[in-house]
Tab-separated table of C-alpha atoms in Angstrom:
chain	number	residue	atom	x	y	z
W	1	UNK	CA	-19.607	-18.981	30.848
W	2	UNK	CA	-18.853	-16.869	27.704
W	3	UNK	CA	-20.547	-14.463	26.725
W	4	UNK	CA	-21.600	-16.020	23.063
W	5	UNK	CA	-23.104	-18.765	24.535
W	6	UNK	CA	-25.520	-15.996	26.745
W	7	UNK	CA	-26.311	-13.956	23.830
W	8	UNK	CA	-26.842	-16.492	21.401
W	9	UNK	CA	-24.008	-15.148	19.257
W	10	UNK	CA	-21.859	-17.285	17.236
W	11	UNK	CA	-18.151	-15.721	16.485
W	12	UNK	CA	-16.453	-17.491	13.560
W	13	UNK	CA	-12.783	-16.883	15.038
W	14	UNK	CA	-14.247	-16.229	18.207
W	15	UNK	CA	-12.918	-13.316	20.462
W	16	UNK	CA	-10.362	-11.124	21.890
W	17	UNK	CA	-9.549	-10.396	25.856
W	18	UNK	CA	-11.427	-7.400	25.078
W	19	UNK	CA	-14.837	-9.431	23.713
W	20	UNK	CA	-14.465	-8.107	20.415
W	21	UNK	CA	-15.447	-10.365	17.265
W	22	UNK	CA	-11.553	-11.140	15.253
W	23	UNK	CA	-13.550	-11.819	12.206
W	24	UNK	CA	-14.781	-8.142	12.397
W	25	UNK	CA	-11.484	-6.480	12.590
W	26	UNK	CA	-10.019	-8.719	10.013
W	27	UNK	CA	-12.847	-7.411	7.851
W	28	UNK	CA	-12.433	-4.161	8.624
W	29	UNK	CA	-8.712	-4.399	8.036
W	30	UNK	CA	-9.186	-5.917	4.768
W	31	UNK	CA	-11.485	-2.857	3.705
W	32	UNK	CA	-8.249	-0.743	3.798
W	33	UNK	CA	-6.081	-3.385	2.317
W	34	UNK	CA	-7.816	-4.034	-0.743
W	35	UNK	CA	-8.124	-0.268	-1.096
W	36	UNK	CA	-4.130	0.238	-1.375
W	37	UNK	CA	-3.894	-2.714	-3.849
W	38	UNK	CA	-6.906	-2.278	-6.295
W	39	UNK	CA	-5.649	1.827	-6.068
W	40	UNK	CA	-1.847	1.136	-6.560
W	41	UNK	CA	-1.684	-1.527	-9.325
W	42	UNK	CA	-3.397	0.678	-12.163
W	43	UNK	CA	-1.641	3.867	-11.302
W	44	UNK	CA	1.954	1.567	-11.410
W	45	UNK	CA	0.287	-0.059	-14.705
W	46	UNK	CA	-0.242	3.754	-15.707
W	47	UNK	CA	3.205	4.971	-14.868
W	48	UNK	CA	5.555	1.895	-16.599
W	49	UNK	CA	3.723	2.056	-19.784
W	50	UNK	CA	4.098	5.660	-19.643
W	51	UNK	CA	7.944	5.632	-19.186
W	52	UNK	CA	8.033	2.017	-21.528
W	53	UNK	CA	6.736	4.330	-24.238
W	54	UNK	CA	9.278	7.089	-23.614
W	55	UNK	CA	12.252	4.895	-23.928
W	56	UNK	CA	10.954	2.973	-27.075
W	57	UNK	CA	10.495	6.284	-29.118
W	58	UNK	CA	13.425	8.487	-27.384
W	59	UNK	CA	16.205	5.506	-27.082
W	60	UNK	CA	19.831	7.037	-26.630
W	61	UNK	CA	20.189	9.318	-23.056
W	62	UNK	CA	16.629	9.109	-22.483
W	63	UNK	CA	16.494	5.383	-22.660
W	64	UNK	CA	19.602	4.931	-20.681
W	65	UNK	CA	18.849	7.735	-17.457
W	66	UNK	CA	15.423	5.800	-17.249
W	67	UNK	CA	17.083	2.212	-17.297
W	68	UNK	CA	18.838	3.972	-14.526
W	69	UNK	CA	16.721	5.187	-12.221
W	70	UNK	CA	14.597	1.917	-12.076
W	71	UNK	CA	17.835	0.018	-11.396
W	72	UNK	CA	18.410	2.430	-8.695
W	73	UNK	CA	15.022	2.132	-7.307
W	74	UNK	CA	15.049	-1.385	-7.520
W	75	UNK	CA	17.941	-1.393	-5.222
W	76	UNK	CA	15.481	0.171	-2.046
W	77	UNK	CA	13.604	-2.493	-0.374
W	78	UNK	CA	9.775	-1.458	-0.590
W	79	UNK	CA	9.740	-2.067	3.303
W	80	UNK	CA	12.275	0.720	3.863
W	81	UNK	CA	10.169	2.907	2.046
W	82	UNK	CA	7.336	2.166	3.429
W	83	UNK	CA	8.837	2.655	7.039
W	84	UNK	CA	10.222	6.533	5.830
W	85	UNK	CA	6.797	7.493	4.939
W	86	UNK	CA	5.973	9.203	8.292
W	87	UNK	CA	8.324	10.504	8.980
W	88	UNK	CA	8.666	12.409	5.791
W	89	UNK	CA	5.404	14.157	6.414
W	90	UNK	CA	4.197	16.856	8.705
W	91	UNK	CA	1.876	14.872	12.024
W	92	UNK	CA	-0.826	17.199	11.278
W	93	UNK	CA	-1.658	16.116	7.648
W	94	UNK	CA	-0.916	12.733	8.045
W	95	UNK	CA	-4.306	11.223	8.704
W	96	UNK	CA	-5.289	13.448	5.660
W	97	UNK	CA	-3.042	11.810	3.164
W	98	UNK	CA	-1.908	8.624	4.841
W	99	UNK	CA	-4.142	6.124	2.533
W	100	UNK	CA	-2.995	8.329	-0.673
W	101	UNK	CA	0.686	8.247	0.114
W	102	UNK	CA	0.335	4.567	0.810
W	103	UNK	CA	-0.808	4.120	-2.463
W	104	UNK	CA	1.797	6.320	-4.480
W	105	UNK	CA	4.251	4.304	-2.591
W	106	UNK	CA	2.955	0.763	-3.388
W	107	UNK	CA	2.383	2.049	-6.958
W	108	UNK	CA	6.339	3.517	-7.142
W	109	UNK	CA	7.839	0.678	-5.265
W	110	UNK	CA	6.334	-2.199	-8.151
């Protein structure tokens, strides 16, 4: 008999082989998720008006090494960026800056 049905529990997406609750570690993924996003939008808002603003008062060089760049980073699929990320860093200070990095790379990668 499961184990719900002795406790008087009800699990919304039920449970894994373990007996854990799914809808609980969706949740708790989510936390994390929403984190990255609400974090990484504003600072790539922040950062492409910044360099919009450069290149509509500069023009010439400045306008063109910009265009540039972007194309070039356009070119790197945000996946393979994402998958570089730790290896990059030391394994010490990863937990310590994982979520941050995340975000800078999310943000850089729009």
């Amino acid at each position: 008999m499961p184990l719900a049905i002795l406790t008087g529990t009800v699990y919304w997406l039920g449970t894994d082989d373990q007996g854990r609750d799914v809808f609980s570690v969706i949740l708790f993924g989510t936390r994390l998720s929403l984190a990255v996003g609400v974090n990484a939008v504003p600072l790539s808002m922040m950062i492409g008006v910044v360099l919009g603003l450069v290149v509509g008062y500069r023009r010439g060089w400045v306008d063109a090494l910009i265009m540039h760049v972007a194309e070039i980073q356009l070119t790197f699929p945000s996946m393979l960026v994402f998958g570089t990320m730790p290896r990059v860093m030391p394994k010490t200070s990863i937990d310590e800056v994982a979520v941050g990095l995340l975000i800078v790379a999310v943000a850089l990668s729009e």
